[in-house]
CSV table of C-alpha atoms in Angstrom, one decimal:
chain,number,residue,atom,x,y,z
G,30,MET,CA,-332.4,-29.9,18.0
G,31,THR,CA,-333.5,-27.5,21.3
G,32,ASP,CA,-332.2,-27.5,24.5
G,33,LYS,CA,-334.6,-26.7,27.0
G,34,THR,CA,-338.3,-25.6,26.8
G,35,GLY,CA,-338.0,-21.7,27.8
G,36,MET,CA,-340.0,-21.3,31.2
G,37,ALA,CA,-341.5,-18.2,30.3
G,38,GLY,CA,-342.1,-18.1,27.1
G,39,HIS,CA,-338.3,-18.3,25.2
G,40,VAL,CA,-337.8,-22.3,23.7
G,41,ARG,CA,-333.4,-21.7,23.6
G,42,GLN,CA,-332.1,-23.1,20.8
G,43,ARG,CA,-329.1,-25.8,21.6
G,44,GLY,CA,-325.6,-23.6,22.2
G,45,GLU,CA,-327.6,-20.3,22.9
G,46,PRO,CA,-326.6,-18.6,26.0
G,47,ILE,CA,-329.1,-18.5,28.9
G,48,ARG,CA,-330.9,-15.8,28.9
G,49,ILE,CA,-331.2,-13.4,32.5
G,50,LEU,CA,-333.5,-10.7,33.9
G,51,LEU,CA,-331.1,-8.7,36.3
G,52,VAL,CA,-333.3,-7.1,38.4
G,53,ASP,CA,-331.5,-4.1,41.4
G,54,ASP,CA,-332.0,-0.9,42.0
G,55,HIS,CA,-328.4,0.4,41.9
G,56,PRO,CA,-327.1,0.7,38.1
G,57,VAL,CA,-323.7,0.2,39.1
G,58,VAL,CA,-324.3,-3.0,41.2
G,59,ARG,CA,-325.9,-4.1,37.9
G,60,ALA,CA,-323.1,-3.3,35.7
G,61,GLY,CA,-320.8,-5.2,37.7
G,62,LEU,CA,-323.3,-8.0,37.7
G,63,ARG,CA,-323.8,-7.5,34.0
G,64,ALA,CA,-319.8,-7.9,33.2
G,65,VAL,CA,-319.4,-10.6,35.6
G,66,LEU,CA,-322.0,-12.9,34.1
G,67,GLU,CA,-321.5,-11.6,30.5
G,68,SER,CA,-317.8,-13.1,31.1
G,69,ALA,CA,-319.3,-16.3,30.1
G,70,ASP,CA,-319.9,-16.9,26.3
G,71,HIS,CA,-323.1,-19.0,28.0
G,72,LEU,CA,-324.9,-16.3,30.1
G,73,LYS,CA,-326.5,-12.9,28.2
G,74,VAL,CA,-328.0,-10.2,30.1
G,75,VAL,CA,-330.9,-9.8,27.8
G,76,ALA,CA,-333.0,-6.9,30.3
G,77,GLU,CA,-332.3,-5.0,33.5
G,78,ALA,CA,-334.8,-3.5,35.8
G,79,SER,CA,-335.1,-1.6,39.2
G,80,THR,CA,-338.4,-2.2,40.7
G,81,ALA,CA,-340.9,-5.1,41.0
G,82,ALA,CA,-342.8,-3.0,38.4
G,83,GLU,CA,-339.8,-2.9,35.8
G,84,ALA,CA,-339.4,-6.6,36.4
G,85,LEU,CA,-342.7,-8.0,35.5
G,86,ALA,CA,-343.2,-5.6,32.9
G,87,ALA,CA,-339.5,-6.7,31.1
G,88,VAL,CA,-341.2,-10.6,31.3
G,89,ASP,CA,-344.0,-9.6,29.6
G,90,ARG,CA,-342.4,-7.5,26.8
G,91,LEU,CA,-339.4,-10.1,26.6
G,92,ASN,CA,-342.2,-12.9,26.0
G,93,SER,CA,-344.4,-11.1,23.8
G,94,HIS,CA,-341.3,-11.6,21.2
G,95,ASP,CA,-340.6,-15.4,22.0
G,96,ASP,CA,-337.5,-14.3,23.9
G,97,GLY,CA,-338.2,-14.7,27.6
G,98,PRO,CA,-335.5,-14.6,30.3
G,99,ASP,CA,-334.5,-18.4,31.6
G,100,VAL,CA,-333.7,-16.7,35.1
G,101,VAL,CA,-334.1,-14.1,36.9
G,102,VAL,CA,-331.3,-12.5,39.1
G,103,MET,CA,-333.3,-10.8,41.9
G,104,ASP,CA,-332.0,-8.1,44.5
G,105,ILE,CA,-333.8,-7.9,47.9
G,106,GLU,CA,-333.9,-4.3,47.8
G,107,LEU,CA,-334.9,-2.7,44.8
G,108,GLY,CA,-336.4,0.7,44.4
G,109,GLU,CA,-339.6,2.8,44.5
G,110,GLY,CA,-340.4,0.8,48.1
G,111,THR,CA,-340.8,-2.3,46.5
G,112,THR,CA,-338.9,-5.8,47.4
G,113,GLY,CA,-337.5,-8.0,45.7
G,114,ILE,CA,-339.5,-10.9,47.7
G,115,GLU,CA,-343.0,-8.9,46.8
G,116,ALA,CA,-341.2,-9.0,43.1
G,117,THR,CA,-340.7,-13.0,43.3
G,118,GLU,CA,-344.3,-13.6,44.6
G,119,SER,CA,-345.7,-11.4,42.0
G,120,LEU,CA,-343.1,-13.4,39.3
G,121,GLY,CA,-344.5,-16.7,40.8
G,122,ARG,CA,-347.9,-15.7,40.4
G,123,SER,CA,-348.0,-14.3,36.7
G,124,HIS,CA,-345.2,-17.1,35.4
G,125,PRO,CA,-344.5,-19.6,37.8
G,126,GLU,CA,-342.1,-21.5,35.6
G,127,LEU,CA,-339.5,-18.8,35.8
G,128,PRO,CA,-336.7,-19.5,38.0
G,129,VAL,CA,-335.6,-16.7,40.2
G,130,LEU,CA,-332.1,-16.5,42.3
G,131,ILE,CA,-331.7,-13.9,44.7
G,132,VAL,CA,-328.4,-12.2,45.1
G,133,SER,CA,-328.1,-10.2,48.0
G,134,THR,CA,-326.2,-8.1,50.3
G,135,TYR,CA,-328.2,-9.5,53.5
G,136,GLY,CA,-327.8,-13.5,54.7
G,137,ALA,CA,-330.5,-12.7,57.9
G,138,VAL,CA,-332.1,-16.1,58.1
G,139,SER,CA,-335.8,-14.1,58.2
G,140,ASP,CA,-334.5,-13.3,54.4
G,141,VAL,CA,-333.5,-16.3,53.1
G,142,GLN,CA,-336.7,-17.7,54.3
G,143,ALA,CA,-338.7,-15.0,53.2
G,144,ALA,CA,-337.4,-15.3,49.7
G,145,LEU,CA,-337.8,-19.2,49.8
G,146,ALA,CA,-341.3,-18.7,50.7
G,147,ALA,CA,-341.8,-16.3,48.2
G,148,GLY,CA,-340.8,-19.0,45.9
G,149,ALA,CA,-337.1,-18.5,45.4
G,150,LEU,CA,-335.2,-21.1,43.5
G,151,GLY,CA,-332.2,-19.6,45.7
G,152,TYR,CA,-330.3,-17.1,47.5
G,153,LEU,CA,-327.2,-16.4,47.1
G,154,LEU,CA,-324.5,-13.6,49.0
G,155,LYS,CA,-322.6,-10.5,46.4
G,156,ASP,CA,-319.5,-11.6,48.2
G,157,ALA,CA,-319.4,-14.7,46.4
G,158,SER,CA,-317.0,-15.4,43.8
G,159,PRO,CA,-317.5,-15.0,40.1
G,160,ASP,CA,-317.7,-18.5,39.5
G,161,GLN,CA,-320.0,-19.5,41.9
G,162,LEU,CA,-322.6,-16.9,40.7
G,163,ARG,CA,-321.6,-17.9,37.5
G,164,ASP,CA,-322.3,-21.3,38.4
G,165,ALA,CA,-326.0,-20.6,40.5
G,166,VAL,CA,-327.6,-18.9,37.6
G,167,VAL,CA,-326.7,-22.1,35.5
G,168,LYS,CA,-328.4,-24.3,38.1
G,169,ALA,CA,-331.1,-21.8,38.8
G,170,ALA,CA,-332.1,-21.9,34.9
G,171,ALA,CA,-331.7,-25.7,34.7
G,172,GLY,CA,-334.4,-25.7,37.7
G,173,THR,CA,-332.2,-27.1,40.5
G,174,TRP,CA,-332.5,-25.4,43.6
G,175,ILE,CA,-329.4,-23.4,45.3
G,176,LEU,CA,-328.4,-22.5,48.8
G,177,PRO,CA,-324.7,-22.6,50.3
G,178,ALA,CA,-324.2,-24.7,53.0
G,179,ASP,CA,-323.9,-22.0,55.8
G,180,LEU,CA,-326.9,-20.3,54.6
G,181,ALA,CA,-328.8,-23.6,54.5
G,182,ARG,CA,-328.0,-24.6,58.1
G,183,ARG,CA,-329.1,-21.4,59.6
G,184,ALA,CA,-332.2,-21.0,57.6
G,185,LEU,CA,-333.7,-24.3,57.3
G,186,GLY,CA,-333.5,-24.6,60.8
G,187,SER,CA,-330.2,-26.6,62.4
G,188,GLY,CA,-329.6,-24.6,65.6
G,189,GLY,CA,-332.4,-22.0,64.4
G,190,GLY,CA,-335.9,-23.9,64.9
G,191,GLN,CA,-337.2,-22.2,62.2
G,192,GLU,CA,-337.8,-23.4,59.1
G,193,PRO,CA,-339.0,-21.7,55.4
G,194,ALA,CA,-342.5,-21.9,55.3
G,195,LEU,CA,-344.1,-24.4,52.8
G,196,SER,CA,-346.7,-22.6,50.2
G,197,PRO,CA,-350.8,-24.0,49.8
G,198,ARG,CA,-349.5,-25.1,46.3
G,199,GLU,CA,-346.7,-26.7,47.6
G,200,ILE,CA,-348.3,-28.4,50.0
G,201,ASP,CA,-351.0,-29.6,47.4
G,202,ILE,CA,-348.2,-30.9,45.4
G,203,LEU,CA,-346.7,-33.0,49.0
G,204,GLU,CA,-350.3,-34.5,49.3
G,205,GLN,CA,-350.1,-35.7,46.2
G,206,LEU,CA,-346.4,-37.3,46.5
G,207,ALA,CA,-347.6,-39.3,49.4
G,208,LEU,CA,-350.3,-40.5,47.1
G,209,GLY,CA,-347.7,-41.8,44.8
G,210,ARG,CA,-348.8,-39.9,41.8
G,211,THR,CA,-346.1,-39.2,38.9
G,212,ASN,CA,-345.5,-35.9,37.8
G,213,GLN,CA,-347.8,-35.9,35.1
G,214,GLN,CA,-350.4,-36.8,36.9
G,215,ILE,CA,-349.5,-34.3,39.3
G,216,ALA,CA,-349.6,-31.9,36.9
G,217,ALA,CA,-353.4,-33.1,35.2
G,218,GLY,CA,-354.5,-33.0,38.6
G,219,LEU,CA,-353.7,-29.5,39.6
G,220,PHE,CA,-353.8,-27.8,36.1
G,221,ILE,CA,-350.7,-27.0,35.8
G,222,SER,CA,-347.4,-28.2,33.8
G,223,GLN,CA,-345.0,-30.8,34.5
G,224,ALA,CA,-342.1,-28.0,34.7
G,225,THR,CA,-343.9,-26.1,37.5
G,226,VAL,CA,-344.4,-29.2,39.3
G,227,LYS,CA,-340.6,-29.9,39.0
G,228,THR,CA,-339.7,-26.7,40.0
G,229,HIS,CA,-341.9,-26.7,43.2
G,230,LEU,CA,-340.7,-30.1,43.8
G,231,ASN,CA,-337.0,-28.7,43.9
G,232,HIS,CA,-338.4,-25.5,46.2
G,233,ILE,CA,-339.7,-28.7,48.6
G,234,PHE,CA,-336.9,-30.7,48.6
G,235,GLY,CA,-335.0,-27.7,49.9
G,236,LYS,CA,-336.8,-26.5,52.3
G,237,LEU,CA,-337.6,-29.8,53.7
G,238,GLY,CA,-333.4,-30.6,53.7
G,239,VAL,CA,-334.3,-33.6,52.0
G,240,GLY,CA,-333.0,-35.2,48.3
G,241,ASN,CA,-336.2,-36.8,46.9
G,242,ARG,CA,-340.0,-37.4,46.8
G,243,THR,CA,-340.1,-40.5,49.5
G,244,GLU,CA,-337.6,-38.4,52.0
G,245,ALA,CA,-340.0,-35.5,51.4
G,246,VAL,CA,-343.3,-37.3,52.0
G,247,THR,CA,-341.5,-39.0,55.2
G,248,ALA,CA,-340.4,-35.5,56.6
G,249,ALA,CA,-343.7,-33.8,55.7
G,250,ARG,CA,-345.6,-36.3,57.6
G,251,ALA,CA,-343.3,-36.4,60.6
G,252,ARG,CA,-343.4,-32.2,61.0
G,253,ARG,CA,-347.5,-33.1,60.3
G,254,LEU,CA,-347.4,-30.7,57.1
G,255,ILE,CA,-349.8,-33.5,55.4
G,256,ARG,CA,-352.1,-35.9,56.5
G,257,GLY,CA,-351.3,-39.9,57.3
């Protein structure tokens, strides 16, 4: 039996470790993150990258052998003038079902909002505890949205006003939700997989600060993000 269908071309067997692509431009930081993550038997770093281009190449290379990662752990600042935001956007276009967890030194509202708008499934600071990091990776690999409460309060506008922007595809899905469509119907109508729909829903719930489909539609209507 399989534990889940891999989001990027890899079918993870039950009991197999979660496969991680680690993207950070500092080798020492990557080594530290790898040590923390691989201290747990259920986590395995299968590739490392220091730039957006290297990250994309690593995913393609691994997928070509049916060994794609289950989750990407991404820094904000990368080598060769690229950023984790750009890398996340690029991965979202080529591998929309691959979850990205941003792990950064910086917790500025603008960084968090930009990461979420780019399609990241979550955001964690590098001063998080080893247990918090490992738990966040497990949740991200399962498609669960991750944002610590202190970052959420700032990034989602409770006191600052600005909210992370929803992407055009997320607006499309909200409009489908408002029509009462199921995940299967949304996937068929938008020519995407149900797993992709679920990933988008997690992003939408996080950005709107809601917990379910009904609340998402209500919030979207109240903020005039969708018609009706």
